[in-house]
Amino acid sequence: MDLSRRHVLAVAAAAPLLQSQANAAAPIADKQAPSFYRYKVGDIQVTVVSDGRNTFPLEESFILNAKKEEVAAALEQAFLPRDMMTIYFAPLVINTGGKLVVIDTGTGPVAKANSKGANGLFADNMAAAGFDAKDVDLVVISHFHTDHVNGLLAADGTPAFPNAEVLVPVTEWKFWMDDGEMSRAPAGRMQGLFKNNRNIFEAALKKKVTPYEWGREVAPGLLAVDSIGHTPGHTSYVLSSGSGKVFIQSDVTNNPNPFATHPGWHAFFDQDADMAEKTRRRVYDMVVAEKLQVQGFHYPFPGLGNVVKDGDGYRVIPAPWNPSI
Ligand SMILES: [Zn+2]
């Protein structure tokens, strides 16, 4: 004990001397590296491309059926700030060998300006990963929330992927393009979402989309599957090639802390909260049973992991960063 304490004191005393001898003039960096991460599923290459994150104060209204204090306690248990919530965003670029496919597009250039670069980074990070938006063949959309569709447009309002076919879930398309649904939607957030979707899909893309059904491949090796509740047409995917398989969950849960650990908590953004919970438990029981890797749009970057059952909830165990591909 005494010896180790003396050792620590000796190191502490020596440290300033060492620093003065080192090249201490290097500036302190204020930016993270452009964030993208590659891995393979059989012959298919997946590149997870970060769109950034959104951090905001935890409000009483964030989760409808849990008290703010309970949510704060869950965050603290995960070694996170108890009064702040962070949501990450990570679209995918998938190279099937024949097709370059983007799944979801991030919060878009307007959000990048408004958030001062905290999010809306998909286009920049995609370019940093060596991709040209003009080379994208297919853009597959999981559902019509702003963090998934707003990156369909460039800063000047023109299509961000000018040569791509845009694929949308048919049920999602019907809901958001239905004038009756729009007129019945509550004022505020839901009306705003309808307006945003009409602006993107009608005004900018002139309805040039290809609706797709569940149970079909939307791109080579990419099977679309129903995971409704978060929105009426919310879609997940099974990507498979050879013996490789990964479940691309989209928004079955948001950030695993606290939404995987507390699958019964209903966030304000789940449109049909009971159905979203049912889907969450069904999907997570399936990926646990099949030991299937999950790629999560809102998981902390790079968002690949496995799920284990933990009491009434689940825990996501991140896959180790692999320096080789
Ligand atoms: Zn989302």
mmCIF file of N, CA, C and O and ligand atoms in Angstrom, residues 87 89 143 145 147-148 230 250-251 254 297-298, ligand 1:
data_model
loop_
_atom_site.group_PDB
_atom_site.id
_atom_site.type_symbol
_atom_site.label_atom_id
_atom_site.label_comp_id
_atom_site.label_asym_id
_atom_site.label_seq_id
_atom_site.Cartn_x
_atom_site.Cartn_y
_atom_site.Cartn_z
ATOM 1 N N ILE A 87 -30.136 10.647 -28.686
ATOM 2 C CA ILE A 87 -30.607 9.758 -29.756
ATOM 3 C C ILE A 87 -29.600 9.833 -30.908
ATOM 4 O O ILE A 87 -29.270 10.922 -31.376
ATOM 5 N N PHE A 89 -28.229 8.547 -34.810
ATOM 6 C CA PHE A 89 -28.811 8.239 -36.123
ATOM 7 C C PHE A 89 -27.742 7.584 -37.002
ATOM 8 O O PHE A 89 -26.643 8.136 -37.122
ATOM 9 N N HIS A 143 -39.449 3.999 -42.798
ATOM 10 C CA HIS A 143 -40.688 4.673 -42.390
ATOM 11 C C HIS A 143 -40.503 6.175 -42.543
ATOM 12 O O HIS A 143 -39.385 6.643 -42.751
ATOM 13 N N HIS A 145 -40.536 9.058 -40.815
ATOM 14 C CA HIS A 145 -40.184 10.074 -39.818
ATOM 15 C C HIS A 145 -39.008 10.894 -40.343
ATOM 16 O O HIS A 145 -38.203 10.403 -41.145
ATOM 17 N N ASP A 147 -36.129 11.848 -39.357
ATOM 18 C CA ASP A 147 -34.735 11.411 -39.261
ATOM 19 C C ASP A 147 -34.410 10.300 -40.253
ATOM 20 O O ASP A 147 -33.254 9.902 -40.397
ATOM 21 N N HIS A 148 -35.429 9.800 -40.954
ATOM 22 C CA HIS A 148 -35.221 8.740 -41.948
ATOM 23 C C HIS A 148 -35.418 9.232 -43.380
ATOM 24 O O HIS A 148 -34.828 8.683 -44.298
ATOM 25 N N HIS A 230 -44.452 1.567 -34.383
ATOM 26 C CA HIS A 230 -43.758 2.865 -34.352
ATOM 27 C C HIS A 230 -44.416 3.808 -35.361
ATOM 28 O O HIS A 230 -44.646 4.985 -35.076
ATOM 29 N N SER A 250 -34.315 -1.001 -37.845
ATOM 30 C CA SER A 250 -34.885 0.352 -37.963
ATOM 31 C C SER A 250 -35.221 0.849 -36.555
ATOM 32 O O SER A 250 -34.366 0.815 -35.688
ATOM 33 N N ASP A 251 -36.495 1.205 -36.273
ATOM 34 C CA ASP A 251 -36.831 1.803 -34.970
ATOM 35 C C ASP A 251 -37.697 0.874 -34.106
ATOM 36 O O ASP A 251 -38.617 1.322 -33.428
ATOM 37 N N ASN A 254 -35.650 2.506 -29.860
ATOM 38 C CA ASN A 254 -34.756 3.638 -30.056
ATOM 39 C C ASN A 254 -33.431 3.278 -29.375
ATOM 40 O O ASN A 254 -33.033 2.109 -29.373
ATOM 41 N N PHE A 297 -30.726 1.533 -36.034
ATOM 42 C CA PHE A 297 -30.594 2.909 -36.550
ATOM 43 C C PHE A 297 -30.284 3.888 -35.422
ATOM 44 O O PHE A 297 -29.511 4.824 -35.599
ATOM 45 N N HIS A 298 -30.889 3.651 -34.251
ATOM 46 C CA HIS A 298 -30.701 4.589 -33.130
ATOM 47 C C HIS A 298 -29.765 4.057 -32.052
ATOM 48 O O HIS A 298 -29.664 4.647 -30.983
HETATM 49 ZN ZN ZN B 1 -35.995 7.127 -36.120
#
